[in-house]
XYZ file of C-alpha atoms in Angstrom:
576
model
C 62.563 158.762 119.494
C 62.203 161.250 122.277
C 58.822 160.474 122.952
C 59.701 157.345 123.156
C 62.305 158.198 125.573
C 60.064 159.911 127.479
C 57.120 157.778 127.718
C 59.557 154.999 129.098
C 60.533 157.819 131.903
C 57.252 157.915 132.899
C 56.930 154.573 132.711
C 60.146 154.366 135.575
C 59.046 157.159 137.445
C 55.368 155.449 137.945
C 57.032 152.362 138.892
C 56.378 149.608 135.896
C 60.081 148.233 135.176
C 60.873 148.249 131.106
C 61.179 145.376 128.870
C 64.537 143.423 129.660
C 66.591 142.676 126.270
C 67.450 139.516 125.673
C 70.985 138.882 125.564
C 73.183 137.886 122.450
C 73.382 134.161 123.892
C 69.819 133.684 124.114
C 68.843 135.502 121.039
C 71.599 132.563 119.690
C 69.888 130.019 121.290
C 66.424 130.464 120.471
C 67.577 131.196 116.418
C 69.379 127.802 116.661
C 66.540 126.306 118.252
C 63.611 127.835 115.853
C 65.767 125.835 112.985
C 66.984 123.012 114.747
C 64.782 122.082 117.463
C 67.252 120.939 119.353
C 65.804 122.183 122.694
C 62.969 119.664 123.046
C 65.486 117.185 122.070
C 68.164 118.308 124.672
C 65.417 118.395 127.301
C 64.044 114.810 126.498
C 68.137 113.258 126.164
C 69.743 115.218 129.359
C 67.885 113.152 131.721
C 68.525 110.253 130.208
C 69.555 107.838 133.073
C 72.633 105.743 132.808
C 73.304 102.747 135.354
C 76.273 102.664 137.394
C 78.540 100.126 137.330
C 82.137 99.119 135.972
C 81.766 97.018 133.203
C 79.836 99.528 131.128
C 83.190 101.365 131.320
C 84.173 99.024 129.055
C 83.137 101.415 125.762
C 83.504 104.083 127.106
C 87.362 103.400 126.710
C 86.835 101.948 122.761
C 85.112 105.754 122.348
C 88.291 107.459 123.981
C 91.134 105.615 122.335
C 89.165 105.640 119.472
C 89.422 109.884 119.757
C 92.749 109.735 120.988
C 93.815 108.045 117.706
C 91.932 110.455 116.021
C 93.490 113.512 117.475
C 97.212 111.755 117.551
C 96.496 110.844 113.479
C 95.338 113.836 112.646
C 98.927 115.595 114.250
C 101.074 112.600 112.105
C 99.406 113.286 109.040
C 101.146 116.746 108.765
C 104.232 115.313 108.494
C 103.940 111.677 107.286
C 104.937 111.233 103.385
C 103.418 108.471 102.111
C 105.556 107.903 99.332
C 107.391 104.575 97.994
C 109.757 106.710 96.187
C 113.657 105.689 97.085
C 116.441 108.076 98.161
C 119.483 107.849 100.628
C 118.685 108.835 104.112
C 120.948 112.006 105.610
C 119.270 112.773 108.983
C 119.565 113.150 112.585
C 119.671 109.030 113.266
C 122.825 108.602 112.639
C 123.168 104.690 112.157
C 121.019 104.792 109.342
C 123.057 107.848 106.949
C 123.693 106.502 103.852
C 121.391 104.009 104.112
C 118.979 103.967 100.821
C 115.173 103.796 101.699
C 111.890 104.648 100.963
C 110.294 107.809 101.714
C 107.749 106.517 104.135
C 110.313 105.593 105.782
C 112.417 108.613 106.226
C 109.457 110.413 106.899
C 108.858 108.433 109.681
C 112.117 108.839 110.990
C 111.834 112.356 110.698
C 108.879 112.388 113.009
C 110.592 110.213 115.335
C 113.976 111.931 115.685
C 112.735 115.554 114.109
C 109.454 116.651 115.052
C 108.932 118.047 118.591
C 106.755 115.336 120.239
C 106.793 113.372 117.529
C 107.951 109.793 118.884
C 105.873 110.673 121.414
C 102.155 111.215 119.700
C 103.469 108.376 117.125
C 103.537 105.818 120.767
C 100.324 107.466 121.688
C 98.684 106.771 118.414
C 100.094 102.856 118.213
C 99.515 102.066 121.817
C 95.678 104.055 121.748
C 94.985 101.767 118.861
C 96.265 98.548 120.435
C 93.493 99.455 123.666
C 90.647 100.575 121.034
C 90.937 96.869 119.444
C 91.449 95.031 123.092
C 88.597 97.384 124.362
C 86.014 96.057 121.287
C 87.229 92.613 122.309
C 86.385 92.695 125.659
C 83.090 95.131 125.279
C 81.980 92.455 123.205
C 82.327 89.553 125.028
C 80.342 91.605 128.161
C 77.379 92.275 125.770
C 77.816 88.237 124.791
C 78.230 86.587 127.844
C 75.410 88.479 129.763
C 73.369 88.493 126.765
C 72.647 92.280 126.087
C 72.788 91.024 122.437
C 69.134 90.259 122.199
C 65.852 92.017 121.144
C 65.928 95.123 120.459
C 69.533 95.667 120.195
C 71.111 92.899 117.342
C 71.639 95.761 115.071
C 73.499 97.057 117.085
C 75.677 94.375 117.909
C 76.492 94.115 114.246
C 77.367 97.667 114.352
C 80.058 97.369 117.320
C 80.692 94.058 115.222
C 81.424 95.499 112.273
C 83.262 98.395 114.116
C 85.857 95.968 115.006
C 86.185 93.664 111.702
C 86.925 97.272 109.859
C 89.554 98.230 113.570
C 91.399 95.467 112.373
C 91.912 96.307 109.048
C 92.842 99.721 109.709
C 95.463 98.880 112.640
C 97.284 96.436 109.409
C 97.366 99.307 107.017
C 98.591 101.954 109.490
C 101.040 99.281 110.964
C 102.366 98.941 107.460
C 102.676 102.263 106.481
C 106.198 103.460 107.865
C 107.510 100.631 105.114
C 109.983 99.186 107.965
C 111.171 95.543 107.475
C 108.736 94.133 110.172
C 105.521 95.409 108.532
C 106.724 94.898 105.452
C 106.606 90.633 106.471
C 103.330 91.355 106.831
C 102.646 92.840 103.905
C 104.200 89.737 102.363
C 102.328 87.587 103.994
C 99.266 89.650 103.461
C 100.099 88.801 99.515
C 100.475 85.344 100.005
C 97.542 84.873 101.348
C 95.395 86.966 99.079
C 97.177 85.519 95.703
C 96.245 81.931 97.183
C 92.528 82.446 96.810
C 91.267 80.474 93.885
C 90.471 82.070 90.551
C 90.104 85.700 91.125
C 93.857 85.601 93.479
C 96.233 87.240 91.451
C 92.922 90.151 90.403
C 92.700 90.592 93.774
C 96.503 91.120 94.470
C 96.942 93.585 91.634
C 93.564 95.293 92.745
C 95.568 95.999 95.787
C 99.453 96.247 94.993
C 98.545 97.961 91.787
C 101.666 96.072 90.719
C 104.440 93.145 91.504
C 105.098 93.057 95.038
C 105.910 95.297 96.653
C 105.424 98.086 93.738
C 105.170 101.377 94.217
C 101.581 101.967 94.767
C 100.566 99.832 97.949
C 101.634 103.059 100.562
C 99.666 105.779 99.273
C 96.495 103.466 98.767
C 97.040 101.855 102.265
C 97.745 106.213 103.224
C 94.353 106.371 101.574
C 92.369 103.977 102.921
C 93.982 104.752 106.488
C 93.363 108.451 106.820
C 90.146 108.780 104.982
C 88.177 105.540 103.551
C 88.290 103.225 106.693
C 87.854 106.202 109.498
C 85.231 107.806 107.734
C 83.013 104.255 108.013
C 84.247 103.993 111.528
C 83.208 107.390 112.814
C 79.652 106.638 110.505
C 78.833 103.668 112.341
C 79.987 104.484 116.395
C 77.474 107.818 115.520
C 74.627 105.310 114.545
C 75.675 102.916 117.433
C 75.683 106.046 120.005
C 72.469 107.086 118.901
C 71.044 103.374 119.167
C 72.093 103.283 122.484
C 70.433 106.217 123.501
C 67.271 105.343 121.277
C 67.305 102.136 123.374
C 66.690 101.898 127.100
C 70.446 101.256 128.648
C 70.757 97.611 130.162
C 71.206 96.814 133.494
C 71.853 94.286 136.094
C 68.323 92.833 137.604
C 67.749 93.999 141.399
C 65.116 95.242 143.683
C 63.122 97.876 141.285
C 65.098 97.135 137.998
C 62.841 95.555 135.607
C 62.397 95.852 131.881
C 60.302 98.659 131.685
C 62.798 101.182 133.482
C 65.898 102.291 134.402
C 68.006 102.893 137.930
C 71.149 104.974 137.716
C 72.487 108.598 137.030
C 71.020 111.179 134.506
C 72.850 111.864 131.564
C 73.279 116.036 132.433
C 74.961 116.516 134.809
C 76.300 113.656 136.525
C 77.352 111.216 133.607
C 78.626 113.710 131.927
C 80.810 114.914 134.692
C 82.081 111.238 135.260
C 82.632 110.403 131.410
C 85.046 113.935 130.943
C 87.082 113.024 133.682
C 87.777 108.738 132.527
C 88.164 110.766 129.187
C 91.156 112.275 130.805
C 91.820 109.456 132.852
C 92.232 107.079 129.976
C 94.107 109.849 127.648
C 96.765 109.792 130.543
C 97.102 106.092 131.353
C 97.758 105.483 127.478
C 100.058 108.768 127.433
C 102.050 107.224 130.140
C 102.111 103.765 128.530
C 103.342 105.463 125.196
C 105.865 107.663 127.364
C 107.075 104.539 129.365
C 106.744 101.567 127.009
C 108.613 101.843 123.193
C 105.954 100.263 120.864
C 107.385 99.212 116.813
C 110.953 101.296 116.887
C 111.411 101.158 113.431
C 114.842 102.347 113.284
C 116.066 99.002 114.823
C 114.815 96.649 111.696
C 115.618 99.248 109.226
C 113.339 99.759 105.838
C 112.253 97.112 103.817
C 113.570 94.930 101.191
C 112.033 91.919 99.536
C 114.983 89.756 100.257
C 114.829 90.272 103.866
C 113.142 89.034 106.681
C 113.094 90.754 110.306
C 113.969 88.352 113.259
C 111.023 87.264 115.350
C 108.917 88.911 112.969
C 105.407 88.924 114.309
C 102.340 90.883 113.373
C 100.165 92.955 116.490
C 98.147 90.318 118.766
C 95.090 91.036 117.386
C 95.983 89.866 113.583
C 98.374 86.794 115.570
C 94.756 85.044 115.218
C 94.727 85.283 111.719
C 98.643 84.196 111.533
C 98.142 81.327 113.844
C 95.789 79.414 111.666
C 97.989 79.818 108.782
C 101.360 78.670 110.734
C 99.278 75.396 112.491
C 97.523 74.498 109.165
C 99.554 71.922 107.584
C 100.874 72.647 104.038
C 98.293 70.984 101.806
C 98.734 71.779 98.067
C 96.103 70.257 95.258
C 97.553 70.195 92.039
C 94.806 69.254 89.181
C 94.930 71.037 85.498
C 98.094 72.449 85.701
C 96.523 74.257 88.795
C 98.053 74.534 92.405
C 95.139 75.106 95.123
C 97.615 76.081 98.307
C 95.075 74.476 101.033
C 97.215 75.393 103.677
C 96.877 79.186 103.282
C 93.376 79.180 101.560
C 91.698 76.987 104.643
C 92.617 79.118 107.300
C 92.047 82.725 105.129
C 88.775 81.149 104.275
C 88.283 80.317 107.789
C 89.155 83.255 109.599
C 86.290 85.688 108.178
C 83.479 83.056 108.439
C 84.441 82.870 112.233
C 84.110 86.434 112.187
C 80.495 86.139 110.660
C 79.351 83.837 112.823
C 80.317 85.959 115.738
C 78.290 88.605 113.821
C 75.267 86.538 113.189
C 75.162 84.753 116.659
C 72.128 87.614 118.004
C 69.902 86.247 115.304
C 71.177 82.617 115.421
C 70.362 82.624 119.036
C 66.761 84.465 118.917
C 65.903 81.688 116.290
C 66.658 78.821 118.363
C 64.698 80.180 121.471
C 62.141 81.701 119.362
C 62.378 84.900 122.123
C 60.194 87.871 120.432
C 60.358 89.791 123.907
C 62.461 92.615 124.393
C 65.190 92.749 127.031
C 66.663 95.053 129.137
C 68.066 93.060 132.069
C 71.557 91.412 131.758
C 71.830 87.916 132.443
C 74.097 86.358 135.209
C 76.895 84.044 132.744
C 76.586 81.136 135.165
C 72.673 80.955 134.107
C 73.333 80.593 130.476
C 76.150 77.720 130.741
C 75.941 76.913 127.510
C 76.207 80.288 126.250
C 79.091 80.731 128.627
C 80.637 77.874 127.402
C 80.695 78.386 123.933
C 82.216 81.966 124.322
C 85.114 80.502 126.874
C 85.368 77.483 124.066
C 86.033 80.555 121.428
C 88.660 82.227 123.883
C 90.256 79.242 123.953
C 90.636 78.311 120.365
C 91.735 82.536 119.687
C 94.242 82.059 122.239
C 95.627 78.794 120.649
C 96.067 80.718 117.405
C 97.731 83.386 119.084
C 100.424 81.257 120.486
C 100.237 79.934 116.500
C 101.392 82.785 115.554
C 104.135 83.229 117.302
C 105.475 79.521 117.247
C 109.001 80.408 116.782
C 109.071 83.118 119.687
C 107.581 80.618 122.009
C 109.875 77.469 121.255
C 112.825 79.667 120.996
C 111.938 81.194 124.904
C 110.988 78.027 126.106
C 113.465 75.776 124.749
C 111.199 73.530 122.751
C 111.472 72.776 118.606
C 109.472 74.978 116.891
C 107.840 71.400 115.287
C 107.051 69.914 118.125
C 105.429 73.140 119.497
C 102.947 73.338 115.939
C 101.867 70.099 116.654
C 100.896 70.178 119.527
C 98.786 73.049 118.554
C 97.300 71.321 115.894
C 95.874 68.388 118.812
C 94.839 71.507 121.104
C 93.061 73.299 118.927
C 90.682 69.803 118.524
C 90.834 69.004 122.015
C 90.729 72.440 124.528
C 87.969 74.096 123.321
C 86.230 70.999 123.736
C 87.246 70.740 127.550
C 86.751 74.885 127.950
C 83.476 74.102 127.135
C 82.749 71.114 129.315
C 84.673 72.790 132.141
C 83.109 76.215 131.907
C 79.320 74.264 132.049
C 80.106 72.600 134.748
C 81.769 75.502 136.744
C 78.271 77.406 135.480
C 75.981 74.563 136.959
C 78.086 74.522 140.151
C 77.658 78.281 140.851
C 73.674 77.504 140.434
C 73.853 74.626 142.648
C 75.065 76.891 145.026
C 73.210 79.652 144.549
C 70.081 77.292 145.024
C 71.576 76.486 148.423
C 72.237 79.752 149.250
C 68.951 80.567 148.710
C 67.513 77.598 150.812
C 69.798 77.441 153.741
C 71.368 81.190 153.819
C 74.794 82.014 154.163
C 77.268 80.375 156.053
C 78.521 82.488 159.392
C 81.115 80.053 160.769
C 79.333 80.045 164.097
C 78.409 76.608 165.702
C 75.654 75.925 167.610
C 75.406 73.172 170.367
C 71.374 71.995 170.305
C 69.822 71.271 173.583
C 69.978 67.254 172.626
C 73.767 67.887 172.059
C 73.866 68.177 168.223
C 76.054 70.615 166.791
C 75.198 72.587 163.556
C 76.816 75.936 161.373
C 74.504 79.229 161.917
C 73.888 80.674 158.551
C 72.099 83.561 158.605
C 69.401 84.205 156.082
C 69.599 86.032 152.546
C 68.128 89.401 152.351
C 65.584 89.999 149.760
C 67.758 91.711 147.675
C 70.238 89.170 147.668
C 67.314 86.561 146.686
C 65.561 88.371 144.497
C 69.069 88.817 142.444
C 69.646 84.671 143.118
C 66.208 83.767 141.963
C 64.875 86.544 139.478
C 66.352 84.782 136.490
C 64.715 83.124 133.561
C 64.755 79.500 132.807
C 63.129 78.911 129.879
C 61.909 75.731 128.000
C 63.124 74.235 124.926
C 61.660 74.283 121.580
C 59.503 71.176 121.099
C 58.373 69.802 117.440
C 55.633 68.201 118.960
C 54.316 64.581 118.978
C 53.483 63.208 115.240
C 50.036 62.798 115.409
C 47.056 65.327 116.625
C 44.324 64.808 119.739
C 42.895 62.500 117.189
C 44.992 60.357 115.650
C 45.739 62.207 112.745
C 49.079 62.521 111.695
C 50.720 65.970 111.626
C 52.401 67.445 108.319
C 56.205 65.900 108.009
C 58.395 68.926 110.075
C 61.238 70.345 108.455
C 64.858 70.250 109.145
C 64.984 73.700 109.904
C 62.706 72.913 112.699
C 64.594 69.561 113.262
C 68.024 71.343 113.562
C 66.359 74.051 115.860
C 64.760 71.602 118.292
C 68.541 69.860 118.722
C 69.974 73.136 118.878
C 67.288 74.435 121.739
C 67.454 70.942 123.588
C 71.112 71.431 124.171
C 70.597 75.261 125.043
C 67.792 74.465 127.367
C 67.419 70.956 127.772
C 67.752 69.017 130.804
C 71.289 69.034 132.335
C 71.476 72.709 131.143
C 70.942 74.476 134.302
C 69.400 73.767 137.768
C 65.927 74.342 138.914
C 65.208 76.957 140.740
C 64.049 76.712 144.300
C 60.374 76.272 144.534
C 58.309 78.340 147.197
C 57.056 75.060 148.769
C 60.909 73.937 149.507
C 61.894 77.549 150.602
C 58.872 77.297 153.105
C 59.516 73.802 154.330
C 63.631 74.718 154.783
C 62.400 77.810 156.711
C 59.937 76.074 158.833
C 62.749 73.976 160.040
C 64.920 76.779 161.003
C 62.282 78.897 162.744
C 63.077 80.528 166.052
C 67.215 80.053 165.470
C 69.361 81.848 167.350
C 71.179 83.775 165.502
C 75.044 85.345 166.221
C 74.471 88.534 168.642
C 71.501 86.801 169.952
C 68.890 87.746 168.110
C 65.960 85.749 167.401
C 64.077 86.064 164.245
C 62.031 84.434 161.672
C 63.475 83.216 157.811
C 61.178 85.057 155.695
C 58.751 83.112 153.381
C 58.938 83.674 149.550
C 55.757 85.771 149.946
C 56.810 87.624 152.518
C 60.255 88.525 150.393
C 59.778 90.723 147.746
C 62.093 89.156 144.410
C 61.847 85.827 146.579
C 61.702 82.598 144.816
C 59.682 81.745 142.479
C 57.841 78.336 141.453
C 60.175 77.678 138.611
């Protein structure tokens, strides 16, 4: 030891500077990363660039309520007792002493009345979970309508997808488990519907009631499937659809230097990063304010639940109204055949609800099979240059909307005056006859916005100046587009309907018989794509001859300058 200690003195004293010692971070580090490998892996995902623009905000709030429920549940569950045993309530709410109930219920009292914060984080939790479903909602029709859906990223759609059929289970069961009279109507209607499906009905309700309604065992399997089950596929599936969004490249909006092959925004470390902690915080106080502001399901005003009881204005959270609706509109059809009753009326629309659902699912790989697309795409599309695909997701709106108001028929006569019979049927004509007209008025509000981005692109923009010609003519300035603003008017696709083809070859020979898969996929891609579907571009022989005829205007401020040609604009229009 001392010589070592003394050859590193002479070491200093002729001027060479010892070995530094790494400190206990970086000895950390570089274990971690010798078994991990995480740094090649940080390097190669902290640059990752990230656009910058509002609407892909939009998850960004499902992945913060979604955490805010998780932190609020997490603070209930210490104190929630999800029991369906009965006893007589002696607490600090004094209107309900005496009062024999469940206790899920008293426990949830206690948290209200009891617990410090407890109302509080209980608000949080309901109101964080009413924006996590509206946020899927709305994230998803962003990623429909500008058509981020397609190749490569349909798996992922059916993750977010599935993400939300699962959100809407798990808002029912943790709606139902304080055991109040208003969730317990659902429940009830929950078992109706369920014991209506043919054959395996009544299996199914004693698979999930574990006994007659409303037993003893339906609160600690809903506590269950609440706390542990449902959340644990929920956080499973936004990891894989986080990861799938960085394994993809992010979409963006098309513009001067976007195309598919890269990316134009922000890099992931440190300026995304930055930006997504503080709308963490941003959103964590606009729902804490909501919850501190706005009572949400004050169960101490309906009081527990008994079978032979019904809540007034009993209505289930708007994003289950859907499913309610179709069962209120739905006349009650009953077939009665072998000493049998098939209750149409509640079977239809439970039948219906999850195949809409699936369809919504399945729409990514409907739609790629119509057009046939094998490309992969990275630039959004503008809604007005997919009218039909605008169309159908407005028509959809329209018809969820209509069930909404369904399913709360009695609240909406009652407030506006109007029999509750009169309002169901004229439901039942609206939901045959508006998404019909959502769809034709949406198209044609699509193909006007074309028509007038064609013009735009032709004649410029209107100024509001007027010009007096030499020969006395008067005319409206408008002052040319620049090539940004063209290239974003005229970048777009238009593509071509599927064709089956004539039925006979170059030489008279008749081709095989085509299927009706084909059949049904040519009809579907003629009225995608067909003609009336969208408007042509502007070609670069009409862009020339319009700007020949304005050469040399005068322009407001007196300048005097040339429209630029399509090949003189970079993004310009194209020949179609």
């Amino acid at each position: 030891m001392s010589v070592s200690q003394t050859e590193d003195s002479s070491r200093g004293a002729m001027g060479t500077r010892p070995p530094t010692r790494a400190s206990s971070g970086e000895r950390f580090a570089d274990w971690t990363d010798s078994r991990l490998g995480l740094h090649g892996a940080g390097r190669r995902y902290a640059r990752k660039v990230f656009p910058d623009h509002w609407s892909f905000l939009l998850g960004e709030v499902c992945l913060y309520s979604f955490i805010v429920i998780m932190l609020t549940g997490v603070y209930l569950t210490l104190f929630f007792n999800p029991s369906m045993t009965e006893i007589v309530y002696h607490g600090t709410y004094e209107p309900m002493n005496g009062v024999r109930m469940s206790e899920a219920y008293a426990s949830t009292l206690d948290i209200s009345f009891d617990v410090r914060g407890g109302l509080l984080v209980r608000q949080i939790h309901h109101w964080a979970a009413l924006i996590f479903v509206a946020g899927m909602v709305v994230h998803m029709m962003r990623h429909f309508f500008t058509g981020s859906f397609r190749k490569p990223r349909e798996i992922n759609w059916v993750f977010g997808w599935t993400l939300l059929f699962i959100g809407l289970f798990e808002g029912l069961l943790g709606y139902s488990l304080p055991d109040d009279l208003l969730s317990g109507t659902g429940l009830r209607f929950v078992e109706g519907a369920t014991i209506s499906t043919p054959v395996i009905g009544t299996y199914l309700t004693f698979f999930l009631f574990g006994d007659e309604f409303p037993g003893h065992e339906i609160i600690p399997r809903f506590y269950a499937l609440h706390i542990l089950v449902l959340p644990g596929l929920m956080v499973a599936l936004l990891t894989a659809h986080l990861i799938l969004v960085f394994y993809h490249k992010h979409t963006q909006w098309g513009g001067p230097g976007k195309t598919e092959k890269n990316v134009v925004g922000a890099p992931f470390m440190p300026v995304y990063v930055a930006k997504a902690g503080g709308f963490f915080f941003l959103v964590f106080g606009v729902i804490t304010f909501i919850a501190a502001v706005a009572t949400i399901n004050p169960i101490w005003n309906v009081g527990p639940y008994r079978p032979d009881q019904v809540s007034t204005g009993a209505q289930p959270d708007w994003y289950l109204g859907f499913a309610e609706g179709m069962v209120r509109v739905m006349p009650g059809w009953e077939i009665n055949a072998w000493g049998h009753t098939l209750a149409l009326g509640v079977f239809i629309p439970v039948a219906l609800f999850p195949l809409m659902l699936v369809i919504i699912g399945a729409y990514p790989f409907i739609e790629a099979w119509i057009t046939g697309d094998k490309r992969e795409h990275h630039l959004l599309q503008r809604p007005r240059n997919v009218p039909v695909r605008t169309a159908l997701g407005t028509s959809w709106l329209s018809l969820y909307l209509l069930f909404l108001i369904g399913g709360g028929n009695d609240i909406f006569a009652t407030h506006f005056h109007l029999a509750v019979n009169h309002v169901t049927w004229g439901l039942r004509v609206a939901v045959f006859v508006v998404p019909v007209l959502t769809f034709i008025i949406t198209k044609r509000i699509c193909l006007a916005l074309q028509r007038r981005d064609r013009d735009k692109v032709l004649h410029g923009r209107e100024t509001g100046m007027i010009k007096r010609l030499p020969h006395g003519e008067y005319i409206e300035v408008h002052e040319p587009l620049s090539p940004a603003e063209l290239h974003k008017l005229t970048s777009h696709e238009q593509p071509q309907p599927y064709e089956l083809g004539p039925e006979t070859d170059d030489n008279g020979v008749r081709r095989p018989p085509v299927g009706i898969a084909n059949r049904v996929r040519a009809k579907l891609a003629h009225s995608m794509f067909g003609p009336g579907t969208h408007i042509p571009k502007p070609t670069i022989e009409e862009y020339r001859a319009v700007a020949h005829d304005h050469e040399h205007e005068e322009l407001p401020g007196g300048d005097s300058r040339e429209l630029e040609t399509a090949e003189e604009s970079p993004g310009g229009p194209s020949s179609g």
